[in-house]
mmCIF file of C-alpha atoms and ligand atoms in Angstrom:
data_model
loop_
_atom_site.group_PDB
_atom_site.id
_atom_site.type_symbol
_atom_site.label_atom_id
_atom_site.label_comp_id
_atom_site.label_asym_id
_atom_site.label_seq_id
_atom_site.Cartn_x
_atom_site.Cartn_y
_atom_site.Cartn_z
ATOM 1 C CA MET A 1 0.258 -0.027 0.170
ATOM 2 C CA THR A 2 1.501 3.450 -0.587
ATOM 3 C CA GLU A 3 1.540 5.764 1.389
ATOM 4 C CA ILE A 4 -0.621 9.186 2.017
ATOM 5 C CA PRO A 5 2.165 12.052 2.151
ATOM 6 C CA GLU A 6 0.992 15.096 4.362
ATOM 7 C CA THR A 7 0.850 17.538 1.409
ATOM 8 C CA MET A 8 0.104 18.039 -2.317
ATOM 9 C CA THR A 9 -0.014 20.136 -5.113
ATOM 10 C CA ALA A 10 -3.638 21.777 -6.047
ATOM 11 C CA VAL A 11 -4.608 24.080 -8.051
ATOM 12 C CA VAL A 12 -6.954 26.807 -6.084
ATOM 13 C CA GLN A 13 -9.370 29.395 -6.445
ATOM 14 C CA THR A 14 -7.450 32.776 -6.103
ATOM 15 C CA GLY A 15 -11.569 34.334 -5.772
ATOM 16 C CA ASP A 16 -13.975 34.545 -2.843
ATOM 17 C CA GLY A 17 -17.911 34.199 -3.030
ATOM 18 C CA TYR A 18 -19.636 35.309 -5.969
ATOM 19 C CA ALA A 19 -17.958 37.701 -8.865
ATOM 20 C CA GLY A 20 -21.557 39.349 -9.775
ATOM 21 C CA THR A 21 -20.775 38.636 -13.288
ATOM 22 C CA SER A 22 -22.371 36.653 -16.453
ATOM 23 C CA THR A 23 -19.440 36.503 -18.634
ATOM 24 C CA GLY A 24 -19.868 32.970 -19.769
ATOM 25 C CA PRO A 25 -17.799 30.096 -19.048
ATOM 26 C CA ALA A 26 -14.712 31.548 -21.799
ATOM 27 C CA ILE A 27 -11.291 31.804 -20.370
ATOM 28 C CA ALA A 28 -9.039 34.583 -21.220
ATOM 29 C CA ASP A 29 -6.111 33.815 -18.506
ATOM 30 C CA ALA A 30 -6.189 30.980 -15.776
ATOM 31 C CA ALA A 31 -3.892 32.891 -13.873
ATOM 32 C CA LEU A 32 -6.645 35.367 -13.044
ATOM 33 C CA HIS A 33 -8.923 33.134 -11.144
ATOM 34 C CA LEU A 34 -6.571 30.313 -10.290
ATOM 35 C CA GLU A 35 -2.846 29.436 -8.814
ATOM 36 C CA CYS A 36 -0.998 26.318 -7.841
ATOM 37 C CA ALA A 37 -0.315 26.178 -4.076
ATOM 38 C CA ARG A 38 0.540 23.267 -1.566
ATOM 39 C CA LEU A 39 -1.940 22.448 0.704
ATOM 40 C CA PRO A 40 -2.228 19.157 3.306
ATOM 41 C CA VAL A 41 -3.847 16.183 2.111
ATOM 42 C CA PRO A 42 -7.499 16.449 3.294
ATOM 43 C CA GLN A 43 -9.298 14.001 5.529
ATOM 44 C CA PRO A 44 -11.689 12.194 5.104
ATOM 45 C CA GLU A 45 -14.900 12.362 7.659
ATOM 46 C CA GLN A 46 -17.831 10.408 8.222
ATOM 47 C CA GLY A 47 -19.529 8.872 5.548
ATOM 48 C CA GLN A 48 -16.344 10.511 3.183
ATOM 49 C CA VAL A 49 -13.571 8.877 1.051
ATOM 50 C CA LEU A 50 -10.366 10.237 -0.020
ATOM 51 C CA ILE A 51 -9.239 9.900 -3.382
ATOM 52 C CA ARG A 52 -5.745 9.797 -5.131
ATOM 53 C CA MET A 53 -6.607 11.069 -8.266
ATOM 54 C CA ARG A 54 -5.786 9.545 -11.617
ATOM 55 C CA MET A 55 -7.817 12.112 -13.771
ATOM 56 C CA ALA A 56 -10.270 15.019 -13.376
ATOM 57 C CA SER A 57 -12.129 16.777 -16.311
ATOM 58 C CA VAL A 58 -12.729 20.382 -16.981
ATOM 59 C CA ASN A 59 -16.259 21.032 -18.492
ATOM 60 C CA PRO A 60 -17.706 24.321 -18.400
ATOM 61 C CA SER A 61 -19.777 24.196 -14.737
ATOM 62 C CA ASP A 62 -15.707 24.761 -13.524
ATOM 63 C CA LEU A 63 -15.168 27.609 -15.952
ATOM 64 C CA HIS A 64 -18.440 29.336 -14.504
ATOM 65 C CA PHE A 65 -17.328 28.227 -11.027
ATOM 66 C CA ILE A 66 -14.002 29.518 -10.801
ATOM 67 C CA LYS A 67 -15.242 32.672 -12.392
ATOM 68 C CA GLY A 68 -17.498 33.241 -9.481
ATOM 69 C CA GLU A 69 -20.807 33.393 -11.633
ATOM 70 C CA TYR A 70 -21.999 29.358 -10.585
ATOM 71 C CA GLY A 71 -24.787 28.382 -8.353
ATOM 72 C CA GLN A 72 -22.768 27.918 -5.272
ATOM 73 C CA PRO A 73 -20.270 30.164 -4.143
ATOM 74 C CA ARG A 74 -16.485 30.016 -4.072
ATOM 75 C CA ILE A 75 -13.540 29.559 -1.530
ATOM 76 C CA LYS A 76 -10.773 31.173 -1.377
ATOM 77 C CA GLY A 77 -7.668 29.179 -1.866
ATOM 78 C CA ALA A 78 -9.546 25.634 -2.187
ATOM 79 C CA PRO A 79 -8.928 23.682 -4.767
ATOM 80 C CA ALA A 80 -10.844 23.759 -8.171
ATOM 81 C CA GLY A 81 -12.809 20.736 -9.748
ATOM 82 C CA PHE A 82 -15.830 19.415 -9.831
ATOM 83 C CA GLU A 83 -15.415 15.675 -11.490
ATOM 84 C CA GLY A 84 -13.063 12.906 -11.657
ATOM 85 C CA CYS A 85 -11.592 9.418 -11.266
ATOM 86 C CA GLY A 86 -9.305 8.428 -8.877
ATOM 87 C CA ASP A 87 -8.959 5.382 -5.992
ATOM 88 C CA VAL A 88 -10.041 5.328 -2.956
ATOM 89 C CA VAL A 89 -7.042 5.402 -0.660
ATOM 90 C CA ALA A 90 -8.548 6.581 2.854
ATOM 91 C CA THR A 91 -12.376 6.380 4.162
ATOM 92 C CA GLY A 92 -14.202 7.427 6.981
ATOM 93 C CA ASN A 93 -16.482 5.586 9.396
ATOM 94 C CA GLY A 94 -19.378 4.191 7.058
ATOM 95 C CA ALA A 95 -17.298 4.138 3.682
ATOM 96 C CA GLU A 96 -15.192 1.274 4.418
ATOM 97 C CA SER A 97 -16.705 -0.462 1.117
ATOM 98 C CA LEU A 98 -15.133 1.680 -0.966
ATOM 99 C CA GLN A 99 -11.217 1.281 0.175
ATOM 100 C CA GLY A 100 -9.270 0.066 -2.943
ATOM 101 C CA ARG A 101 -11.524 0.817 -5.283
ATOM 102 C CA ARG A 102 -11.183 2.980 -8.489
ATOM 103 C CA VAL A 103 -13.900 5.275 -8.469
ATOM 104 C CA ALA A 104 -16.018 8.158 -10.677
ATOM 105 C CA PHE A 105 -17.152 10.718 -8.501
ATOM 106 C CA VAL A 106 -18.101 14.720 -8.005
ATOM 107 C CA VAL A 107 -17.197 16.518 -5.066
ATOM 108 C CA THR A 108 -19.268 17.839 -2.751
ATOM 109 C CA VAL A 109 -17.027 18.824 0.445
ATOM 110 C CA PRO A 110 -16.344 22.697 -0.782
ATOM 111 C CA THR A 111 -13.258 22.664 0.660
ATOM 112 C CA SER A 112 -12.109 20.173 -1.207
ATOM 113 C CA GLY A 113 -11.650 20.062 -5.435
ATOM 114 C CA ALA A 114 -10.419 17.821 -8.206
ATOM 115 C CA TRP A 115 -7.806 19.586 -9.716
ATOM 116 C CA ALA A 116 -5.693 18.676 -7.197
ATOM 117 C CA GLU A 117 -3.457 15.115 -6.163
ATOM 118 C CA TYR A 118 -5.955 14.095 -3.776
ATOM 119 C CA ALA A 119 -9.923 14.852 -2.824
ATOM 120 C CA VAL A 120 -12.142 13.965 -0.428
ATOM 121 C CA THR A 121 -16.275 13.863 -1.389
ATOM 122 C CA SER A 122 -18.909 12.020 0.120
ATOM 123 C CA ALA A 123 -19.226 8.579 -0.705
ATOM 124 C CA GLN A 124 -22.618 8.808 -2.068
ATOM 125 C CA THR A 125 -21.715 10.131 -5.113
ATOM 126 C CA CYS A 126 -18.679 7.321 -6.028
ATOM 127 C CA VAL A 127 -19.734 5.217 -8.619
ATOM 128 C CA PRO A 128 -17.126 1.800 -8.650
ATOM 129 C CA LEU A 129 -15.896 1.980 -12.144
ATOM 130 C CA ARG A 130 -16.181 -1.506 -13.946
ATOM 131 C CA PRO A 131 -12.279 -2.469 -15.252
ATOM 132 C CA GLU A 132 -13.196 -2.083 -19.127
ATOM 133 C CA ILE A 133 -14.301 1.951 -18.422
ATOM 134 C CA SER A 134 -10.881 3.860 -18.916
ATOM 135 C CA ASP A 135 -9.951 6.702 -16.535
ATOM 136 C CA GLU A 136 -10.518 9.057 -19.501
ATOM 137 C CA ASP A 137 -14.736 7.994 -19.415
ATOM 138 C CA GLY A 138 -14.325 7.695 -15.641
ATOM 139 C CA ALA A 139 -13.477 11.335 -15.492
ATOM 140 C CA ALA A 140 -16.402 12.132 -17.274
ATOM 141 C CA GLN A 141 -18.512 9.458 -16.030
ATOM 142 C CA ILE A 142 -20.990 11.567 -14.057
ATOM 143 C CA VAL A 143 -21.547 15.317 -15.020
ATOM 144 C CA ASN A 144 -22.960 15.040 -18.362
ATOM 145 C CA PRO A 145 -23.655 11.329 -18.614
ATOM 146 C CA MET A 146 -26.122 11.955 -15.901
ATOM 147 C CA THR A 147 -27.668 15.244 -17.332
ATOM 148 C CA ALA A 148 -27.700 13.148 -20.887
ATOM 149 C CA MET A 149 -29.885 10.484 -19.162
ATOM 150 C CA ALA A 150 -31.919 12.850 -16.844
ATOM 151 C CA MET A 151 -32.886 15.154 -19.530
ATOM 152 C CA VAL A 152 -33.595 12.949 -22.687
ATOM 153 C CA ASP A 153 -35.824 11.150 -19.796
ATOM 154 C CA ILE A 154 -37.552 14.435 -19.728
ATOM 155 C CA ALA A 155 -37.624 15.124 -23.655
ATOM 156 C CA ARG A 156 -39.138 11.412 -24.218
ATOM 157 C CA ALA A 157 -42.144 12.039 -21.869
ATOM 158 C CA ASP A 158 -43.214 14.613 -23.938
ATOM 159 C CA GLY A 159 -42.802 13.284 -27.424
ATOM 160 C CA ASP A 160 -40.580 11.809 -29.674
ATOM 161 C CA ALA A 161 -38.486 14.479 -31.452
ATOM 162 C CA PHE A 162 -36.548 17.352 -29.260
ATOM 163 C CA VAL A 163 -34.266 20.369 -29.887
ATOM 164 C CA VAL A 164 -30.613 20.161 -28.749
ATOM 165 C CA SER A 165 -28.222 23.227 -28.823
ATOM 166 C CA ALA A 166 -24.601 23.706 -28.537
ATOM 167 C CA ALA A 167 -24.977 19.909 -30.401
ATOM 168 C CA THR A 168 -21.246 19.631 -30.541
ATOM 169 C CA SER A 169 -20.706 19.633 -26.914
ATOM 170 C CA GLN A 170 -19.958 16.042 -25.063
ATOM 171 C CA LEU A 171 -23.150 16.410 -23.548
ATOM 172 C CA GLY A 172 -25.315 17.270 -26.698
ATOM 173 C CA LYS A 173 -23.653 14.369 -28.598
ATOM 174 C CA LEU A 174 -24.717 12.016 -25.627
ATOM 175 C CA MET A 175 -27.655 13.361 -25.890
ATOM 176 C CA CYS A 176 -28.256 12.767 -29.750
ATOM 177 C CA ALA A 177 -26.435 9.297 -29.295
ATOM 178 C CA LEU A 178 -29.558 8.380 -26.736
ATOM 179 C CA GLY A 179 -32.234 9.832 -28.375
ATOM 180 C CA ARG A 180 -31.817 7.829 -31.477
ATOM 181 C CA ASP A 181 -30.789 4.964 -29.296
ATOM 182 C CA LEU A 182 -34.560 5.311 -28.067
ATOM 183 C CA GLY A 183 -36.022 5.873 -30.958
ATOM 184 C CA LEU A 184 -36.211 9.931 -30.928
ATOM 185 C CA LYS A 185 -35.427 12.656 -33.258
ATOM 186 C CA PRO A 186 -33.003 15.212 -32.010
ATOM 187 C CA ILE A 187 -33.028 18.173 -33.731
ATOM 188 C CA ALA A 188 -29.643 19.799 -33.269
ATOM 189 C CA LEU A 189 -28.104 23.324 -33.442
ATOM 190 C CA VAL A 190 -24.385 23.508 -34.010
ATOM 191 C CA ARG A 191 -22.365 27.090 -34.952
ATOM 192 C CA ARG A 192 -20.081 25.304 -36.759
ATOM 193 C CA THR A 193 -20.799 23.728 -40.662
ATOM 194 C CA GLU A 194 -17.907 20.898 -39.877
ATOM 195 C CA ALA A 195 -19.757 19.849 -37.072
ATOM 196 C CA VAL A 196 -22.940 19.331 -39.008
ATOM 197 C CA GLY A 197 -21.310 15.933 -40.063
ATOM 198 C CA ILE A 198 -20.257 14.769 -36.685
ATOM 199 C CA VAL A 199 -23.772 15.875 -34.794
ATOM 200 C CA LYS A 200 -25.742 13.785 -37.587
ATOM 201 C CA ARG A 201 -23.224 10.814 -36.881
ATOM 202 C CA ALA A 202 -23.605 10.774 -33.620
ATOM 203 C CA GLY A 203 -27.281 10.259 -33.885
ATOM 204 C CA ALA A 204 -29.073 13.761 -34.669
ATOM 205 C CA ALA A 205 -32.012 13.501 -37.372
ATOM 206 C CA GLU A 206 -31.598 17.133 -38.072
ATOM 207 C CA VAL A 207 -28.915 19.219 -38.025
ATOM 208 C CA LEU A 208 -29.226 23.041 -38.349
ATOM 209 C CA LEU A 209 -26.488 25.374 -38.659
ATOM 210 C CA THR A 210 -27.482 28.914 -36.504
ATOM 211 C CA THR A 211 -25.150 30.602 -38.515
ATOM 212 C CA ALA A 212 -27.373 30.321 -41.595
ATOM 213 C CA PRO A 213 -29.162 33.589 -42.596
ATOM 214 C CA ASP A 214 -32.424 31.848 -43.110
ATOM 215 C CA VAL A 215 -32.231 29.363 -40.075
ATOM 216 C CA MET A 216 -35.212 30.317 -38.552
ATOM 217 C CA ASP A 217 -37.300 29.963 -41.652
ATOM 218 C CA GLN A 218 -35.447 26.080 -41.382
ATOM 219 C CA PHE A 219 -36.360 26.077 -37.760
ATOM 220 C CA ALA A 220 -40.219 26.538 -38.618
ATOM 221 C CA SER A 221 -40.681 24.614 -41.627
ATOM 222 C CA LEU A 222 -38.843 21.352 -39.248
ATOM 223 C CA SER A 223 -41.202 22.590 -36.250
ATOM 224 C CA ARG A 224 -44.694 22.044 -38.028
ATOM 225 C CA GLN A 225 -43.654 18.584 -39.341
ATOM 226 C CA MET A 226 -41.800 17.382 -36.207
ATOM 227 C CA LYS A 227 -43.820 19.216 -33.474
ATOM 228 C CA PRO A 228 -40.766 19.237 -31.045
ATOM 229 C CA ARG A 229 -42.093 19.679 -27.444
ATOM 230 C CA VAL A 230 -38.822 20.146 -25.306
ATOM 231 C CA PHE A 231 -35.827 22.372 -26.130
ATOM 232 C CA LEU A 232 -32.989 21.442 -24.043
ATOM 233 C CA ASP A 233 -30.962 24.660 -24.304
ATOM 234 C CA ALA A 234 -27.265 24.956 -23.170
ATOM 235 C CA VAL A 235 -27.060 28.278 -24.987
ATOM 236 C CA SER A 236 -29.695 30.564 -23.752
ATOM 237 C CA ASP A 237 -29.316 33.379 -25.587
ATOM 238 C CA GLN A 238 -31.878 35.336 -28.306
ATOM 239 C CA LEU A 239 -31.707 32.763 -30.969
ATOM 240 C CA SER A 240 -32.434 30.111 -28.214
ATOM 241 C CA GLU A 241 -35.928 32.943 -27.152
ATOM 242 C CA GLN A 242 -36.733 32.544 -31.332
ATOM 243 C CA ILE A 243 -36.401 29.104 -31.350
ATOM 244 C CA PHE A 244 -38.726 28.415 -28.561
ATOM 245 C CA ALA A 245 -41.179 31.447 -29.654
ATOM 246 C CA ALA A 246 -41.344 28.876 -32.933
ATOM 247 C CA MET A 247 -42.269 25.966 -31.216
ATOM 248 C CA PRO A 248 -45.532 24.976 -30.865
ATOM 249 C CA LYS A 249 -48.475 24.684 -28.306
ATOM 250 C CA ASP A 250 -47.392 23.103 -24.783
ATOM 251 C CA ALA A 251 -43.419 23.643 -25.615
ATOM 252 C CA ARG A 252 -41.098 23.790 -22.712
ATOM 253 C CA TRP A 253 -37.643 25.785 -23.101
ATOM 254 C CA ILE A 254 -35.512 24.091 -20.408
ATOM 255 C CA SER A 255 -32.354 26.577 -19.840
ATOM 256 C CA TYR A 256 -29.747 23.926 -18.566
ATOM 257 C CA GLY A 257 -26.379 26.245 -19.608
ATOM 258 C CA LYS A 258 -25.527 29.674 -20.317
ATOM 259 C CA LEU A 259 -23.127 29.268 -23.126
ATOM 260 C CA SER A 260 -23.726 32.720 -24.299
ATOM 261 C CA ALA A 261 -23.167 35.749 -22.408
ATOM 262 C CA GLU A 262 -25.923 37.496 -24.294
ATOM 263 C CA PRO A 263 -28.852 37.746 -22.184
ATOM 264 C CA PRO A 264 -32.213 37.049 -23.914
ATOM 265 C CA LYS A 265 -35.020 39.052 -24.040
ATOM 266 C CA LEU A 266 -38.558 37.587 -24.218
ATOM 267 C CA THR A 267 -40.848 38.597 -27.282
ATOM 268 C CA GLN A 268 -43.752 36.456 -27.106
ATOM 269 C CA MET A 269 -45.043 36.665 -23.584
ATOM 270 C CA GLY A 270 -48.695 36.008 -25.159
ATOM 271 C CA GLN A 271 -47.508 32.037 -25.689
ATOM 272 C CA LEU A 272 -47.038 31.383 -22.126
ATOM 273 C CA ILE A 273 -50.550 32.456 -21.429
ATOM 274 C CA PHE A 274 -52.009 31.094 -24.289
ATOM 275 C CA MET A 275 -49.761 28.502 -26.054
ATOM 276 C CA GLY A 276 -49.471 26.621 -22.232
ATOM 277 C CA LYS A 277 -45.396 27.148 -23.056
ATOM 278 C CA ARG A 278 -43.034 27.196 -20.388
ATOM 279 C CA ILE A 279 -39.559 28.099 -19.319
ATOM 280 C CA GLU A 280 -37.604 26.052 -17.031
ATOM 281 C CA GLY A 281 -34.077 25.395 -15.779
ATOM 282 C CA PHE A 282 -32.252 21.839 -15.080
ATOM 283 C CA TRP A 283 -29.501 21.212 -12.637
ATOM 284 C CA LEU A 284 -28.065 18.030 -11.876
ATOM 285 C CA THR A 285 -27.096 19.094 -8.081
ATOM 286 C CA ARG A 286 -31.140 19.592 -7.515
ATOM 287 C CA TRP A 287 -31.478 16.394 -9.659
ATOM 288 C CA MET A 288 -29.690 14.650 -7.343
ATOM 289 C CA GLN A 289 -31.253 15.936 -3.933
ATOM 290 C CA THR A 290 -34.516 14.936 -5.449
ATOM 291 C CA THR A 291 -34.034 11.836 -6.803
ATOM 292 C CA PRO A 292 -33.981 8.799 -4.673
ATOM 293 C CA PRO A 293 -30.888 6.906 -4.300
ATOM 294 C CA GLU A 294 -32.298 3.621 -6.394
ATOM 295 C CA GLY A 295 -33.608 6.058 -9.018
ATOM 296 C CA GLN A 296 -29.519 7.490 -9.029
ATOM 297 C CA ALA A 297 -28.478 3.798 -9.012
ATOM 298 C CA ARG A 298 -30.347 2.859 -12.259
ATOM 299 C CA VAL A 299 -29.086 5.907 -14.642
ATOM 300 C CA ALA A 300 -25.147 5.261 -13.160
ATOM 301 C CA ALA A 301 -25.910 1.747 -14.135
ATOM 302 C CA GLU A 302 -27.175 2.592 -17.494
ATOM 303 C CA VAL A 303 -24.097 5.058 -17.949
ATOM 304 C CA GLN A 304 -21.645 3.009 -17.183
ATOM 305 C CA ALA A 305 -23.101 0.180 -19.907
ATOM 306 C CA ARG A 306 -22.721 2.533 -22.379
ATOM 307 C CA PHE A 307 -19.011 3.478 -21.597
ATOM 308 C CA ALA A 308 -18.286 -0.030 -21.059
ATOM 309 C CA ASP A 309 -19.554 -1.154 -24.699
ATOM 310 C CA GLY A 310 -18.807 2.448 -26.508
ATOM 311 C CA ARG A 311 -21.946 3.601 -27.606
ATOM 312 C CA TRP A 312 -20.704 6.121 -25.700
ATOM 313 C CA THR A 313 -17.053 8.230 -25.055
ATOM 314 C CA THR A 314 -15.442 11.012 -24.164
ATOM 315 C CA ASP A 315 -13.315 13.069 -26.646
ATOM 316 C CA VAL A 316 -10.349 14.001 -25.426
ATOM 317 C CA SER A 317 -8.960 17.399 -26.522
ATOM 318 C CA ALA A 318 -6.032 18.232 -24.257
ATOM 319 C CA ARG A 319 -4.750 16.674 -20.978
ATOM 320 C CA LEU A 320 -2.614 18.927 -18.703
ATOM 321 C CA ARG A 321 -0.723 18.109 -15.696
ATOM 322 C CA LEU A 322 -1.757 19.974 -12.865
ATOM 323 C CA ASP A 323 1.777 21.990 -12.758
ATOM 324 C CA ASP A 324 0.663 23.517 -16.635
ATOM 325 C CA VAL A 325 -2.987 24.363 -15.320
ATOM 326 C CA VAL A 326 -2.439 28.054 -14.530
ATOM 327 C CA SER A 327 -0.347 28.855 -17.472
ATOM 328 C CA GLY A 328 -2.069 26.526 -19.752
ATOM 329 C CA LEU A 329 -5.919 26.168 -19.160
ATOM 330 C CA ALA A 330 -6.924 28.954 -21.325
ATOM 331 C CA LYS A 331 -5.059 27.709 -24.529
ATOM 332 C CA ALA A 332 -5.913 23.987 -24.161
ATOM 333 C CA LEU A 333 -9.565 25.357 -23.889
ATOM 334 C CA GLU A 334 -9.154 26.876 -27.290
ATOM 335 C CA LYS A 335 -9.943 23.288 -29.205
ATOM 336 C CA THR A 336 -13.491 22.953 -28.574
ATOM 337 C CA ASP A 337 -14.494 19.578 -29.636
ATOM 338 C CA GLY A 338 -13.361 17.257 -27.129
ATOM 339 C CA LYS A 339 -12.845 17.500 -22.921
ATOM 340 C CA VAL A 340 -9.384 18.939 -21.224
ATOM 341 C CA MET A 341 -8.314 16.262 -18.806
ATOM 342 C CA ILE A 342 -6.366 17.044 -16.154
ATOM 343 C CA ILE A 343 -3.512 14.788 -14.836
ATOM 344 C CA PRO A 344 -1.803 15.066 -11.462
HETATM 345 N N1 LIG B 1 -27.508 21.929 -15.932
HETATM 346 C C1 LIG B 1 -26.748 21.035 -15.596
HETATM 347 O O1 LIG B 1 -26.583 20.215 -14.364
HETATM 348 C C2 LIG B 1 -25.319 20.871 -16.613
HETATM 349 C C3 LIG B 1 -24.606 19.574 -16.478
HETATM 350 C C4 LIG B 1 -23.830 19.351 -17.473
HETATM 351 C C5 LIG B 1 -23.502 20.554 -18.740
HETATM 352 N N2 LIG B 1 -24.316 21.168 -18.276
HETATM 353 C C6 LIG B 1 -23.590 22.351 -19.434
HETATM 354 O O2 LIG B 1 -24.032 22.051 -20.633
HETATM 355 C C7 LIG B 1 -23.246 22.752 -21.701
HETATM 356 C C8 LIG B 1 -22.232 21.610 -22.403
HETATM 357 O O3 LIG B 1 -21.393 21.005 -21.511
HETATM 358 P P1 LIG B 1 -20.285 20.532 -21.909
HETATM 359 O O4 LIG B 1 -19.493 19.574 -20.696
HETATM 360 O O5 LIG B 1 -21.029 19.470 -23.019
HETATM 361 O O6 LIG B 1 -19.545 21.343 -23.123
HETATM 362 P P2 LIG B 1 -18.524 20.788 -23.768
HETATM 363 O O7 LIG B 1 -17.707 19.612 -24.568
HETATM 364 O O8 LIG B 1 -17.019 21.683 -23.047
HETATM 365 O O9 LIG B 1 -18.218 21.606 -25.119
HETATM 366 C C9 LIG B 1 -18.894 23.039 -25.353
HETATM 367 C C10 LIG B 1 -19.594 23.499 -26.391
HETATM 368 O O10 LIG B 1 -20.348 24.497 -26.476
HETATM 369 C C11 LIG B 1 -20.117 25.602 -27.753
HETATM 370 N N3 LIG B 1 -20.358 26.675 -27.592
HETATM 371 C C12 LIG B 1 -19.694 27.434 -26.799
HETATM 372 N N4 LIG B 1 -19.647 28.801 -26.826
HETATM 373 C C13 LIG B 1 -21.203 28.586 -27.322
HETATM 374 C C14 LIG B 1 -22.024 29.841 -27.879
HETATM 375 N N5 LIG B 1 -21.944 31.049 -27.037
HETATM 376 N N6 LIG B 1 -23.042 29.657 -28.656
HETATM 377 C C15 LIG B 1 -23.172 27.866 -29.298
HETATM 378 N N7 LIG B 1 -22.054 27.302 -28.617
HETATM 379 C C16 LIG B 1 -21.350 27.444 -27.783
HETATM 380 C C17 LIG B 1 -18.827 24.728 -28.144
HETATM 381 O O11 LIG B 1 -19.081 24.996 -29.761
HETATM 382 P P3 LIG B 1 -18.081 24.665 -31.136
HETATM 383 O O12 LIG B 1 -17.866 23.377 -31.108
HETATM 384 O O13 LIG B 1 -18.693 25.486 -31.933
HETATM 385 O O14 LIG B 1 -16.863 26.117 -30.387
HETATM 386 C C18 LIG B 1 -18.526 23.441 -27.905
HETATM 387 O O15 LIG B 1 -18.945 22.672 -28.420
HETATM 388 C C19 LIG B 1 -22.521 23.725 -20.798
HETATM 389 O O16 LIG B 1 -23.355 24.849 -21.372
HETATM 390 C C20 LIG B 1 -22.228 22.762 -19.012
HETATM 391 O O17 LIG B 1 -22.608 24.354 -18.045
HETATM 392 C C21 LIG B 1 -25.193 21.806 -17.826
#
């Protein structure tokens, strides 16, 4: 058994609380929000585990968070990073069954983070990984895949066609693939011409280019034909509002991301009154708080089965060592088709 050191390297937040801004997940220079530090290795308390990190993913939520623009406050000096995979090397009372297991996890302890050599989290968020799951897939096993499963579940309860924005995102591709496998018809929105074929192959029934001058005419025609009632939207800008306005009665605009910094203006309030349309949000954290453990376990098992047999894979665009995160993160994020992974 390898000894656990007293201190570790971590990428920590330099900001505290909320920034009061809304600038989207783009990062110009990670040194504005993060620094590399030596910290004591955290100790697991009751129901918690200590994980030696193998790999951590960089999600848009991490970028919103370190900028102080996410749904929970930053803690200055605490490591960043919500998600990753690693080996359980110590456990608190009640979590002994996870000792020695390789797990996927999200961090639930606000003073801990996955962009570090070690992280502590609640044992409940840990998913023991099957041997055939790679560390790359393990490090991106929860946030996007669980969200994809939960949101496609919402969509399928409301008809067979649904709309997905930012469909080149990892989550967008997972939802297109899942939708196709369930016999649904995902209508994908992308902003780059090169992405059309990629998203079509991923499982979209239709792909629209948001930069096309006639995109709204194309969407209106598809909407009349396919009658999508759910819009799963990660962009949440003015075009999103127009898409929602062109959807049929009873349509639901479910905003789950804010990739665009543009605040949309509502132009069709009457549709909420006379057409039964609704605007909602989705946050995995709330879903986890409100979905019974057996429901979550079913979703986690299905997620892992899909990665194990190759129906889902994690595209990796870059790998960064912990020591290089502050200087290299902004550059690594420039390539948008895939995840940046952090390795201790
Ligand atoms: N609410 C929740 O619980 C929850 C859970 C998980 C994820 N999310 C959200 O889901 C979204 C996708 O996450 P991810 O990890 O899959 O992302 P990702 O793989 O990092 O990809 C981000 C994608 O966003 C696209 N993009 C960036 N800015 C855009 C803009 N202004 N307009 C249109 N497209 C834009 C990029 O498209 P190009 O390829 O064209 O550059 C890129 O493909 C994020 O907003 C994230 O916060 C929410």
